[in-house]
């Protein structure tokens, strides 16, 4: 869970008292100031110091039954992902398999049909052309001849697109203070719901979370976030309708620092992304948080609706130009046959995908694992054999 989040160690956990300041060594120096300490005395001092250090016990190894249970659990989650991606599998993978089975050689007709399949799965024209150009080059080098081999080539090419943008979020973790996430996106993509589901993930991993209702233009937005706060048993910072969103964010950061929260998640307005005033407002919120807490926001998470296809990429580019997106959450992947948008987004934007939504339930927001996603998409269903 939350593989991209690294929990900070507290100052207390990191601090180890210097050996020279321990009482025992000081006493030795006072009693025999001019006498050279013998080897035996040094050993005694070091052993005493070692006795004062807290003992660290390694975590116990899981039992065979626990390992089997965990493998079974992960296998079930993998199967669920594979099932939820069924619409994309039908439009992309199954159609490719049918095409390859009906061909005995790789020719121009095959490439034409393959191009149509990839584009209709929302891989985009430029991404599709790059994939096909790479395949054509392999054919010319006689490195590829059997149409069935194209499946492996396409799978690994899609994996490479996704992996090249997979940047760990812990690289931006603050040394002190809360980890601040600013969540952006247009109305209707499931932004506030995604925040609620992420909050549960943090709570389950032992983090204290503070939610911030900085979308002050819609009373419903504040009410919805408060409902998620009640469900997850976390506090929600909010003000009256029409309040300055930057002021709400400023007060929230102040509270987050004072009360030593681990994570602060800021919900923002999501009016149409073509409105300049929205982008200016988001820039202001980002500036204000940065002035209150150095480096904040540490993650700017853009929520996109996978069913909108290429429009999602247009949204991402505009938000990225305005505030600099550091991560993506792609919702409603279970409701689209165009899941190829995942690879297209990674290639076009080089922004890592943090989460994917594959259903309505609170646990249906999954940490994005590139390998797991590609294997589930291409029908590598035997999860146990992958381990």
Short mmCIF file of C-alpha atoms in Angstrom, two decimals:
data_model
loop_
_atom_site.label_atom_id
_atom_site.label_comp_id
_atom_site.label_asym_id
_atom_site.label_seq_id
_atom_site.Cartn_x
_atom_site.Cartn_y
_atom_site.Cartn_z
CA UNK A 1 0.00 0.00 0.00
CA UNK A 2 1.25 3.47 -0.94
CA UNK A 3 4.49 2.08 -2.28
CA UNK A 4 5.41 5.58 -3.47
CA UNK A 5 5.11 7.06 0.04
CA UNK A 6 8.03 6.83 2.42
CA UNK A 7 7.21 7.46 6.07
CA UNK A 8 9.46 10.04 7.71
CA UNK A 9 11.43 9.09 10.79
CA UNK A 10 10.98 11.49 13.66
CA UNK A 11 13.89 13.52 14.97
CA UNK A 12 13.77 11.45 18.13
CA UNK A 13 14.18 8.21 16.19
CA UNK A 14 17.04 9.59 14.13
CA UNK A 15 19.05 11.14 16.98
CA UNK A 16 21.74 9.03 18.68
CA UNK A 17 23.56 10.55 21.63
CA UNK A 18 27.28 11.15 20.89
CA UNK A 19 29.53 8.75 22.78
CA UNK A 20 31.71 11.50 24.27
CA UNK A 21 28.76 13.03 26.14
CA UNK A 22 27.72 9.88 27.96
CA UNK A 23 27.99 10.15 31.77
CA UNK A 24 30.18 7.08 32.13
CA UNK A 25 32.94 8.36 29.86
CA UNK A 26 32.84 11.82 31.46
CA UNK A 27 33.26 10.21 34.89
CA UNK A 28 36.32 8.29 33.73
CA UNK A 29 37.92 11.51 32.43
CA UNK A 30 37.27 13.35 35.72
CA UNK A 31 38.66 10.60 37.95
CA UNK A 32 41.91 10.05 36.03
CA UNK A 33 42.55 13.25 34.07
CA UNK A 34 46.28 12.67 33.48
CA UNK A 35 46.36 8.88 33.36
CA UNK A 36 46.11 7.12 30.00
CA UNK A 37 43.08 4.90 29.76
CA UNK A 38 43.93 1.23 29.32
CA UNK A 39 42.56 -0.99 26.59
CA UNK A 40 40.47 -2.89 29.16
CA UNK A 41 38.88 0.38 30.38
CA UNK A 42 38.08 1.43 26.84
CA UNK A 43 36.36 -1.90 26.24
CA UNK A 44 34.34 -1.49 29.44
CA UNK A 45 33.26 2.02 28.43
CA UNK A 46 32.27 0.92 24.92
CA UNK A 47 30.28 -2.02 26.29
CA UNK A 48 28.48 0.27 28.72
CA UNK A 49 27.66 2.71 25.95
CA UNK A 50 26.38 -0.15 23.81
CA UNK A 51 24.14 -1.25 26.71
CA UNK A 52 22.52 2.19 26.73
CA UNK A 53 21.61 2.09 23.01
CA UNK A 54 18.10 0.87 22.25
CA UNK A 55 18.07 -2.68 20.98
CA UNK A 56 16.74 -3.11 17.47
CA UNK A 57 14.94 -6.38 16.87
CA UNK A 58 14.54 -7.40 13.22
CA UNK A 59 10.97 -8.18 12.21
CA UNK A 60 10.14 -11.89 12.38
CA UNK A 61 10.12 -13.85 9.15
CA UNK A 62 6.60 -14.65 7.97
CA UNK A 63 5.56 -18.26 8.40
CA UNK A 64 4.85 -20.48 5.37
CA UNK A 65 1.12 -20.12 6.04
CA UNK A 66 1.43 -16.32 6.14
CA UNK A 67 3.41 -16.32 2.90
CA UNK A 68 0.79 -18.49 1.24
CA UNK A 69 -1.99 -16.24 2.50
CA UNK A 70 -0.22 -13.12 1.20
CA UNK A 71 0.40 -14.75 -2.19
CA UNK A 72 -3.27 -15.70 -2.34
CA UNK A 73 -4.32 -12.15 -1.46
CA UNK A 74 -2.05 -10.60 -4.09
CA UNK A 75 -3.25 -13.14 -6.63
CA UNK A 76 -6.87 -12.20 -5.93
CA UNK A 77 -6.06 -8.50 -6.33
CA UNK A 78 -4.28 -9.21 -9.61
CA UNK A 79 -7.24 -11.21 -10.91
CA UNK A 80 -9.56 -8.37 -9.93
CA UNK A 81 -7.45 -5.88 -11.86
CA UNK A 82 -7.40 -8.18 -14.88
CA UNK A 83 -11.19 -8.51 -14.73
CA UNK A 84 -11.79 -4.78 -14.35
CA UNK A 85 -9.63 -4.11 -17.42
CA UNK A 86 -11.75 -6.48 -19.51
CA UNK A 87 -13.16 -3.77 -21.80
CA UNK A 88 -9.69 -2.57 -22.76
CA UNK A 89 -8.49 -6.15 -23.15
CA UNK A 90 -11.31 -6.82 -25.58
CA UNK A 91 -10.64 -3.70 -27.66
CA UNK A 92 -6.86 -4.01 -27.70
CA UNK A 93 -5.35 -7.36 -26.72
CA UNK A 94 -8.05 -9.75 -27.93
CA UNK A 95 -8.32 -7.94 -31.26
CA UNK A 96 -4.53 -8.11 -31.68
CA UNK A 97 -4.50 -11.82 -30.85
CA UNK A 98 -7.24 -12.47 -33.40
CA UNK A 99 -5.30 -10.50 -36.02
CA UNK A 100 -2.03 -12.35 -35.39
CA UNK A 101 -3.69 -15.78 -35.43
CA UNK A 102 -5.14 -15.08 -38.86
CA UNK A 103 -1.82 -14.07 -40.41
CA UNK A 104 1.14 -16.19 -41.46
CA UNK A 105 3.50 -13.34 -42.25
CA UNK A 106 4.09 -9.72 -41.30
CA UNK A 107 3.08 -7.53 -44.21
CA UNK A 108 1.70 -4.06 -44.95
CA UNK A 109 -1.90 -5.20 -44.49
CA UNK A 110 -1.12 -6.49 -41.01
CA UNK A 111 0.46 -3.18 -40.02
CA UNK A 112 -2.56 -1.27 -41.36
CA UNK A 113 -4.98 -3.35 -39.31
CA UNK A 114 -2.75 -3.15 -36.24
CA UNK A 115 -2.60 0.63 -36.56
CA UNK A 116 -6.39 0.83 -36.44
CA UNK A 117 -6.53 -1.38 -33.33
CA UNK A 118 -3.95 0.69 -31.44
CA UNK A 119 -5.53 4.04 -32.29
CA UNK A 120 -9.05 2.92 -31.36
CA UNK A 121 -7.68 1.78 -27.97
CA UNK A 122 -6.64 5.43 -27.44
CA UNK A 123 -2.91 4.94 -27.73
CA UNK A 124 -2.86 8.08 -29.85
CA UNK A 125 -1.44 8.63 -33.30
CA UNK A 126 2.12 9.57 -32.33
CA UNK A 127 2.45 6.73 -29.80
CA UNK A 128 1.01 4.26 -32.29
CA UNK A 129 3.40 5.41 -35.01
CA UNK A 130 6.40 5.02 -32.72
CA UNK A 131 5.34 1.46 -31.84
CA UNK A 132 4.80 0.48 -35.48
CA UNK A 133 8.00 2.14 -36.68
CA UNK A 134 9.97 0.14 -34.12
CA UNK A 135 8.27 -3.07 -35.27
CA UNK A 136 8.96 -2.30 -38.96
CA UNK A 137 12.64 -1.76 -38.23
CA UNK A 138 12.84 -5.14 -36.54
CA UNK A 139 11.18 -6.80 -39.53
CA UNK A 140 13.69 -5.20 -41.90
CA UNK A 141 16.56 -6.50 -39.76
CA UNK A 142 15.02 -9.98 -39.97
CA UNK A 143 14.70 -9.90 -36.19
CA UNK A 144 10.95 -10.34 -36.46
CA UNK A 145 9.08 -12.62 -38.83
CA UNK A 146 6.26 -14.44 -37.03
CA UNK A 147 3.14 -12.27 -36.46
CA UNK A 148 2.77 -13.85 -33.00
CA UNK A 149 6.14 -12.39 -32.02
CA UNK A 150 4.67 -8.94 -32.54
CA UNK A 151 2.59 -9.44 -29.41
CA UNK A 152 5.71 -9.67 -27.25
CA UNK A 153 7.25 -6.64 -28.96
CA UNK A 154 4.11 -4.54 -28.44
CA UNK A 155 3.78 -5.59 -24.81
CA UNK A 156 7.36 -4.63 -23.96
CA UNK A 157 7.09 -1.35 -25.87
CA UNK A 158 4.00 -0.36 -23.90
CA UNK A 159 5.75 -1.36 -20.68
CA UNK A 160 8.74 0.83 -21.58
CA UNK A 161 6.47 3.87 -22.15
CA UNK A 162 4.96 3.46 -18.69
CA UNK A 163 8.23 2.69 -16.90
CA UNK A 164 10.06 5.72 -18.27
CA UNK A 165 7.78 8.05 -16.30
CA UNK A 166 7.74 5.99 -13.09
CA UNK A 167 9.37 8.48 -10.70
CA UNK A 168 9.22 7.68 -6.95
CA UNK A 169 7.36 10.33 -4.93
CA UNK A 170 9.62 9.85 -1.90
CA UNK A 171 12.23 11.92 -3.73
CA UNK A 172 10.25 15.03 -2.76
CA UNK A 173 9.47 14.05 0.84
CA UNK A 174 10.11 16.97 3.24
CA UNK A 175 12.74 16.66 5.96
CA UNK A 176 10.29 18.08 8.48
CA UNK A 177 6.65 19.03 8.65
CA UNK A 178 3.70 17.41 6.88
CA UNK A 179 3.75 15.95 3.38
CA UNK A 180 1.43 18.31 1.46
CA UNK A 181 -0.56 17.04 -1.53
CA UNK A 182 -2.41 19.55 -3.70
CA UNK A 183 -5.11 17.78 -5.72
CA UNK A 184 -6.29 19.38 -8.98
CA UNK A 185 -8.58 18.45 -11.84
CA UNK A 186 -11.75 19.52 -13.64
CA UNK A 187 -15.21 18.93 -12.20
CA UNK A 188 -16.66 15.47 -12.68
CA UNK A 189 -13.45 13.42 -12.78
CA UNK A 190 -13.90 12.06 -9.26
CA UNK A 191 -11.43 14.38 -7.56
CA UNK A 192 -12.98 14.58 -4.09
CA UNK A 193 -13.84 10.88 -4.08
CA UNK A 194 -10.23 10.09 -4.99
CA UNK A 195 -9.06 12.23 -2.06
CA UNK A 196 -11.30 10.25 0.27
CA UNK A 197 -9.90 6.95 -0.97
CA UNK A 198 -6.29 8.16 -0.72
CA UNK A 199 -7.01 9.32 2.82
CA UNK A 200 -8.08 5.82 3.78
CA UNK A 201 -4.82 4.45 2.35
CA UNK A 202 -2.76 6.83 4.47
CA UNK A 203 -4.82 6.06 7.57
CA UNK A 204 -4.38 2.33 7.07
CA UNK A 205 -0.62 2.82 6.78
CA UNK A 206 -0.55 4.65 10.12
CA UNK A 207 -0.37 8.28 8.97
CA UNK A 208 -2.31 11.17 10.47
CA UNK A 209 -4.19 13.09 7.75
CA UNK A 210 -5.70 16.58 7.56
CA UNK A 211 -8.10 17.37 4.71
CA UNK A 212 -8.48 20.90 3.32
CA UNK A 213 -11.61 22.13 1.52
CA UNK A 214 -10.07 24.80 -0.73
CA UNK A 215 -12.84 24.48 -3.33
CA UNK A 216 -14.91 27.26 -1.76
CA UNK A 217 -17.00 28.06 -4.85
CA UNK A 218 -19.25 25.02 -4.52
CA UNK A 219 -20.96 24.32 -1.22
CA UNK A 220 -21.42 20.73 -2.37
CA UNK A 221 -17.65 20.31 -2.68
CA UNK A 222 -17.10 21.25 0.97
CA UNK A 223 -19.98 19.03 2.11
CA UNK A 224 -18.66 16.08 0.13
CA UNK A 225 -15.17 16.42 1.57
CA UNK A 226 -16.60 16.65 5.10
CA UNK A 227 -18.46 13.38 4.50
CA UNK A 228 -15.20 11.71 3.52
CA UNK A 229 -13.58 13.22 6.61
CA UNK A 230 -16.26 11.63 8.79
CA UNK A 231 -15.89 8.27 7.05
CA UNK A 232 -12.14 8.25 7.59
CA UNK A 233 -12.32 9.90 11.02
CA UNK A 234 -10.04 12.79 10.05
CA UNK A 235 -10.38 16.57 10.50
CA UNK A 236 -11.37 18.84 7.62
CA UNK A 237 -10.28 22.49 7.45
CA UNK A 238 -12.97 24.62 5.77
CA UNK A 239 -14.41 28.13 5.73
CA UNK A 240 -17.59 29.77 4.48
CA UNK A 241 -18.70 29.52 0.86
CA UNK A 242 -16.86 32.01 -1.34
CA UNK A 243 -13.88 32.35 1.02
CA UNK A 244 -10.42 32.90 -0.45
CA UNK A 245 -9.08 29.39 -1.27
CA UNK A 246 -5.51 30.54 -0.60
CA UNK A 247 -6.47 31.69 2.90
CA UNK A 248 -8.02 28.28 3.60
CA UNK A 249 -4.85 26.55 2.42
CA UNK A 250 -2.67 28.93 4.47
CA UNK A 251 -4.59 28.23 7.69
CA UNK A 252 -4.52 24.50 6.98
CA UNK A 253 -0.74 24.41 6.56
CA UNK A 254 -0.44 26.36 9.81
CA UNK A 255 -2.58 23.77 11.60
CA UNK A 256 -0.81 20.88 9.91
CA UNK A 257 2.58 22.08 11.15
CA UNK A 258 1.37 23.01 14.65
CA UNK A 259 -0.45 19.72 15.24
CA UNK A 260 2.30 17.65 13.59
CA UNK A 261 0.18 15.95 10.94
CA UNK A 262 1.96 13.51 8.64
CA UNK A 263 -0.10 14.35 5.55
CA UNK A 264 -2.15 17.37 4.45
CA UNK A 265 -4.37 16.88 1.37
CA UNK A 266 -5.75 20.03 -0.28
CA UNK A 267 -8.86 19.82 -2.49
CA UNK A 268 -9.12 22.61 -5.09
CA UNK A 269 -11.73 23.99 -7.46
CA UNK A 270 -12.27 22.25 -10.77
CA UNK A 271 -14.07 24.54 -13.11
CA UNK A 272 -13.42 24.17 -16.83
CA UNK A 273 -9.70 23.92 -17.50
CA UNK A 274 -10.00 26.46 -20.34
CA UNK A 275 -10.77 29.25 -17.86
CA UNK A 276 -7.68 31.34 -17.21
CA UNK A 277 -8.88 32.52 -13.80
CA UNK A 278 -8.93 28.96 -12.46
CA UNK A 279 -5.29 28.44 -13.38
CA UNK A 280 -4.31 31.76 -11.80
CA UNK A 281 -6.15 30.77 -8.65
CA UNK A 282 -4.30 27.44 -8.50
CA UNK A 283 -0.98 29.23 -8.96
CA UNK A 284 -1.85 31.51 -6.03
CA UNK A 285 -2.74 28.58 -3.76
CA UNK A 286 0.56 26.93 -4.63
CA UNK A 287 2.52 30.13 -3.91
CA UNK A 288 0.82 30.73 -0.58
CA UNK A 289 1.47 27.19 0.64
CA UNK A 290 5.10 27.46 -0.45
CA UNK A 291 5.55 30.64 1.57
CA UNK A 292 4.00 29.06 4.66
CA UNK A 293 5.94 25.79 4.40
CA UNK A 294 9.11 25.53 2.31
CA UNK A 295 8.73 23.09 -0.56
CA UNK A 296 4.96 22.77 -0.25
CA UNK A 297 3.04 21.42 -2.01
CA UNK A 298 5.35 18.43 -2.25
CA UNK A 299 3.04 16.56 -4.60
CA UNK A 300 0.62 18.10 -7.12
CA UNK A 301 -1.73 15.29 -8.06
CA UNK A 302 -3.89 15.66 -11.16
CA UNK A 303 -7.03 13.51 -11.29
CA UNK A 304 -8.08 12.49 -14.81
CA UNK A 305 -11.11 10.58 -16.11
CA UNK A 306 -9.87 7.74 -18.33
CA UNK A 307 -13.13 7.68 -20.27
CA UNK A 308 -12.43 11.14 -21.72
CA UNK A 309 -9.54 9.77 -23.81
CA UNK A 310 -7.39 12.32 -25.60
CA UNK A 311 -9.14 15.17 -23.78
CA UNK A 312 -7.46 13.94 -20.60
CA UNK A 313 -4.07 14.62 -22.19
CA UNK A 314 -5.15 18.15 -23.13
CA UNK A 315 -6.22 18.76 -19.53
CA UNK A 316 -2.94 17.40 -18.19
CA UNK A 317 -0.87 19.66 -20.44
CA UNK A 318 -2.76 22.79 -19.34
CA UNK A 319 -2.59 21.97 -15.63
CA UNK A 320 1.07 21.04 -15.96
CA UNK A 321 1.89 24.37 -17.60
CA UNK A 322 0.09 26.21 -14.81
CA UNK A 323 1.26 24.48 -11.63
CA UNK A 324 3.65 21.68 -12.59
CA UNK A 325 2.04 18.27 -12.10
CA UNK A 326 4.11 15.67 -10.22
CA UNK A 327 1.68 12.74 -10.27
CA UNK A 328 -1.52 11.46 -11.85
CA UNK A 329 -4.56 9.56 -10.64
CA UNK A 330 -6.49 7.95 -13.49
CA UNK A 331 -10.08 7.12 -12.58
CA UNK A 332 -12.81 4.99 -14.21
CA UNK A 333 -10.43 2.65 -16.05
CA UNK A 334 -12.96 -0.13 -15.56
CA UNK A 335 -15.53 1.82 -17.57
CA UNK A 336 -13.56 2.36 -20.75
CA UNK A 337 -12.38 0.28 -23.69
CA UNK A 338 -9.62 2.82 -24.26
CA UNK A 339 -7.19 1.92 -21.49
CA UNK A 340 -4.34 2.49 -23.93
CA UNK A 341 -4.56 6.08 -22.69
CA UNK A 342 -2.33 4.97 -19.79
CA UNK A 343 0.67 4.34 -22.05
CA UNK A 344 -0.15 7.39 -24.16
CA UNK A 345 -0.22 9.70 -21.12
CA UNK A 346 3.08 8.32 -19.80
CA UNK A 347 4.79 8.78 -23.17
CA UNK A 348 3.33 12.21 -23.95
CA UNK A 349 3.71 13.80 -20.51
CA UNK A 350 6.44 11.84 -18.69
CA UNK A 351 4.43 12.25 -15.47
CA UNK A 352 4.16 9.19 -13.19
CA UNK A 353 0.77 7.61 -12.54
CA UNK A 354 0.28 7.17 -8.79
CA UNK A 355 -3.19 5.62 -8.68
CA UNK A 356 -5.75 4.01 -10.97
CA UNK A 357 -9.46 3.71 -10.24
CA UNK A 358 -11.05 0.41 -11.25
CA UNK A 359 -14.42 0.64 -9.49
CA UNK A 360 -16.73 2.54 -7.16
CA UNK A 361 -15.77 0.91 -3.87
CA UNK A 362 -13.37 2.64 -1.49
CA UNK A 363 -10.71 -0.04 -2.05
CA UNK A 364 -10.98 0.18 -5.83
CA UNK A 365 -8.39 2.96 -6.01
CA UNK A 366 -5.20 0.98 -6.61
CA UNK A 367 -1.55 1.97 -6.30
CA UNK A 368 -0.32 1.90 -9.87
CA UNK A 369 2.20 -0.83 -10.63
CA UNK A 370 3.39 -0.70 -14.28
CA UNK A 371 4.35 -4.38 -14.43
CA UNK A 372 1.12 -5.51 -12.82
CA UNK A 373 -0.94 -3.33 -15.16
CA UNK A 374 0.73 -4.60 -18.35
CA UNK A 375 0.62 -8.24 -17.26
CA UNK A 376 -3.06 -7.95 -16.32
CA UNK A 377 -3.84 -6.24 -19.62
CA UNK A 378 -2.09 -8.91 -21.69
CA UNK A 379 -3.64 -11.79 -19.81
CA UNK A 380 -0.66 -12.99 -17.76
CA UNK A 381 -3.14 -14.30 -15.22
CA UNK A 382 -1.01 -16.78 -13.29
CA UNK A 383 0.16 -14.43 -10.56
CA UNK A 384 1.77 -17.19 -8.49
CA UNK A 385 4.18 -18.01 -11.31
CA UNK A 386 5.24 -14.36 -11.47
CA UNK A 387 6.56 -14.38 -7.93
#
